[in-house]
Short mmCIF file of C-alpha atoms in Angstrom, two decimals:
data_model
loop_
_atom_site.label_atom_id
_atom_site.label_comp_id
_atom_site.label_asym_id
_atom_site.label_seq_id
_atom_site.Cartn_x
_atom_site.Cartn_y
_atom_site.Cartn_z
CA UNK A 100 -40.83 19.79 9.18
CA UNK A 101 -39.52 16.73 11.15
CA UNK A 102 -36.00 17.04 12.65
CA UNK A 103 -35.84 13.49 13.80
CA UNK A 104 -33.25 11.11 11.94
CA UNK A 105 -31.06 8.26 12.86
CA UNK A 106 -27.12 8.33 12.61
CA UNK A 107 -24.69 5.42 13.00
CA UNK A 108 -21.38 5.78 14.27
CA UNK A 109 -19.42 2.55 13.17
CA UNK A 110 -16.23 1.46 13.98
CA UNK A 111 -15.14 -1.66 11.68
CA UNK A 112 -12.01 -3.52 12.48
CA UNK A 113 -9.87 -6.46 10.46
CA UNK A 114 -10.61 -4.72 7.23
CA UNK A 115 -9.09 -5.50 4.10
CA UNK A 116 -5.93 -2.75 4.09
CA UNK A 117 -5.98 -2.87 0.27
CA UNK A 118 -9.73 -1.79 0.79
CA UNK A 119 -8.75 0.79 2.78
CA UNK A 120 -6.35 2.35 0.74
CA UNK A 121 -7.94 2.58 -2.31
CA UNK A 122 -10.08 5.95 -2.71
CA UNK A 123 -11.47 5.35 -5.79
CA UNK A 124 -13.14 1.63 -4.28
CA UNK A 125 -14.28 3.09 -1.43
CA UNK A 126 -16.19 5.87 -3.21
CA UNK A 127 -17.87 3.90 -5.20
CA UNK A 128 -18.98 1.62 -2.47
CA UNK A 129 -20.47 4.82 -0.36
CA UNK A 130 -22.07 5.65 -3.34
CA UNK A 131 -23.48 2.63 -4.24
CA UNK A 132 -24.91 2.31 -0.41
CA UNK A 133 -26.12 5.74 -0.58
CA UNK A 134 -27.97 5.07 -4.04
CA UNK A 135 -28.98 1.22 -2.41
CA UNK A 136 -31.12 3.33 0.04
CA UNK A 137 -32.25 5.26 -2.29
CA UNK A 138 -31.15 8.68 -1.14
CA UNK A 139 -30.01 11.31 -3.49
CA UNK A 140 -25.72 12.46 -3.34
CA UNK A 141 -25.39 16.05 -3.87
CA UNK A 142 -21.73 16.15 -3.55
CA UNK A 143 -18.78 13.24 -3.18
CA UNK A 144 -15.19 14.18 -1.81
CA UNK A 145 -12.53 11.50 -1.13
CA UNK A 146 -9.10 12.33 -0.32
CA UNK A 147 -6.37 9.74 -0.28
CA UNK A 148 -3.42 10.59 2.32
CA UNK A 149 0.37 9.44 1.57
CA UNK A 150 1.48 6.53 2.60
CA UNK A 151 -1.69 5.49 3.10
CA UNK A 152 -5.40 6.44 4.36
CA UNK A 153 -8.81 8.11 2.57
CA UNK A 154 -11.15 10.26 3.89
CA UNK A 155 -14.34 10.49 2.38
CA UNK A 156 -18.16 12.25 2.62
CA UNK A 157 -21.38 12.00 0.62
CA UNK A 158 -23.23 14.75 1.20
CA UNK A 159 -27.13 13.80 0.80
CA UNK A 160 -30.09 15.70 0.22
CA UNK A 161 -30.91 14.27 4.01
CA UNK A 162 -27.63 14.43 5.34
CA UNK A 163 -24.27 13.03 5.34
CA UNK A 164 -22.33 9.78 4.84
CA UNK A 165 -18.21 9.77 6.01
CA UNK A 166 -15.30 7.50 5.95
CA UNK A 167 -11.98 7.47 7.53
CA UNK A 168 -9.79 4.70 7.05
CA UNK A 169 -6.20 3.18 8.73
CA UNK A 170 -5.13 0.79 6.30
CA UNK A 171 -2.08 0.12 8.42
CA UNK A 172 -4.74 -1.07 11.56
CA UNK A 173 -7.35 -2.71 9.61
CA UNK A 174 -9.83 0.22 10.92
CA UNK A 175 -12.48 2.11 9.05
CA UNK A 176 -14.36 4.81 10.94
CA UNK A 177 -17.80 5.43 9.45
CA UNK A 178 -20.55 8.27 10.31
CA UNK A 179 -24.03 7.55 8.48
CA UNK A 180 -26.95 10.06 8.88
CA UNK A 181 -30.18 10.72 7.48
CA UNK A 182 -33.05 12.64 8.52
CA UNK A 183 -34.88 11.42 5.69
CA UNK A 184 -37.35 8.47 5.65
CA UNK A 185 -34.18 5.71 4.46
CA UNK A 186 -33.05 3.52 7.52
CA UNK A 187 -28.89 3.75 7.55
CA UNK A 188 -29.20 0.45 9.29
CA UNK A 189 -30.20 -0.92 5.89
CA UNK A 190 -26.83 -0.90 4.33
CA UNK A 191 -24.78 -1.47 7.10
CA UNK A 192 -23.80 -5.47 6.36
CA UNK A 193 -22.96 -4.27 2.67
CA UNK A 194 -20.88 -1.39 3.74
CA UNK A 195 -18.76 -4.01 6.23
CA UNK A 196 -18.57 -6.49 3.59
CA UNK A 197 -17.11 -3.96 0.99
CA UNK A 198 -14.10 -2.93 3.64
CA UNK A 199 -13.38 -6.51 3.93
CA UNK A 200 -14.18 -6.24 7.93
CA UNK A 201 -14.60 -9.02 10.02
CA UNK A 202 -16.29 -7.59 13.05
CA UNK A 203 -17.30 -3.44 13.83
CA UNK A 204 -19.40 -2.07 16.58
CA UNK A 205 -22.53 0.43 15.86
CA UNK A 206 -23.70 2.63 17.60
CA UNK A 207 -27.36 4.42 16.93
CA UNK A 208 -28.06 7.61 17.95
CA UNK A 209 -31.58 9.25 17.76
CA UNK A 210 -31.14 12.61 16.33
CA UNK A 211 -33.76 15.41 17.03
CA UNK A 212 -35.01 13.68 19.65
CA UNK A 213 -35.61 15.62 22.69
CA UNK A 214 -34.44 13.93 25.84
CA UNK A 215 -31.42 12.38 27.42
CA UNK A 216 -30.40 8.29 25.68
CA UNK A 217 -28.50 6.26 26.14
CA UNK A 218 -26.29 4.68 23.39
CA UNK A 219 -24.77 1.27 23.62
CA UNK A 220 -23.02 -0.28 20.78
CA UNK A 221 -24.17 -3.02 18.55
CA UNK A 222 -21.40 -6.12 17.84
CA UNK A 223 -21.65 -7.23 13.86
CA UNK A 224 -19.98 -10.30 13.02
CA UNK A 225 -19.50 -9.74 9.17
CA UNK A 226 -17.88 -13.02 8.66
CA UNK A 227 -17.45 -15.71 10.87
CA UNK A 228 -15.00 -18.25 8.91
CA UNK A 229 -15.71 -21.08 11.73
CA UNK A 230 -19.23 -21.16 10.81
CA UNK A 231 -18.51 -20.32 7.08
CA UNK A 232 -20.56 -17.34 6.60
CA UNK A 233 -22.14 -14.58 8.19
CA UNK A 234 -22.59 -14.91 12.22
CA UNK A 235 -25.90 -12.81 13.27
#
């Protein structure tokens, strides 16, 4: 059996708050990523917190996907892993544009991997409005 698998740690900032807040959007939009990658949900759970806030996993047949969210900071905290053959990586841009974010930083860790890395974060522009559209 392989144990190697890829997980993304993403931090996305100026999100839409409304987004953010809304537990029932942001399931489906995990779900529809998860599905998008074609990797099979064996259990959903999203909370919503009062004021304001949602927690969130997928757990996969090959892992996990999770959401935290700060509606009142524009932040989303996401943790994407799969051990499976689907690349995380592939959904990324979608997930961003779904939380409204303008800009998050991702960082990829090698997973099963045996050995010392080391893990420097990617910058995603998700929408650049100078240039109209997205800024690679």
């Amino acid at each position: 059996m392989n144990i190697e698998g890829k997980h993304l740690i993403i931090d996305a900032f100026d999100c839409n708050p409304d987004l953010l807040n809304s537990k029932d959007y942001l399931e489906l939009l995990m779900l529809q990523a998860a599905n998008d990658n074609g990797m099979q949900v064996l259990s959903s759970y999203f909370h919503p917190f009062h004021p304001q806030g949602v927690t969130g996993v997928l757990v996969l047949s090959t892992s996990h996907m999770l959401i935290h969210t700060w509606p009142e900071e524009n932040y989303a905290s996401l943790d994407y892993y799969t051990c499976g053959d689907a690349d995380p990586e592939f959904q990324t841009r979608s997930l961003l544009r779904g939380l409204g974010a303008k800009r998050a930083l991702v960082y990829t860790v090698s997973r099963g991997v045996n050995g010392t890395q080391l893990i420097f974060p990617k910058e995603i522009f998700v929408y650049d409005t100078s240039k109209g559209g997205d800024s690679k």
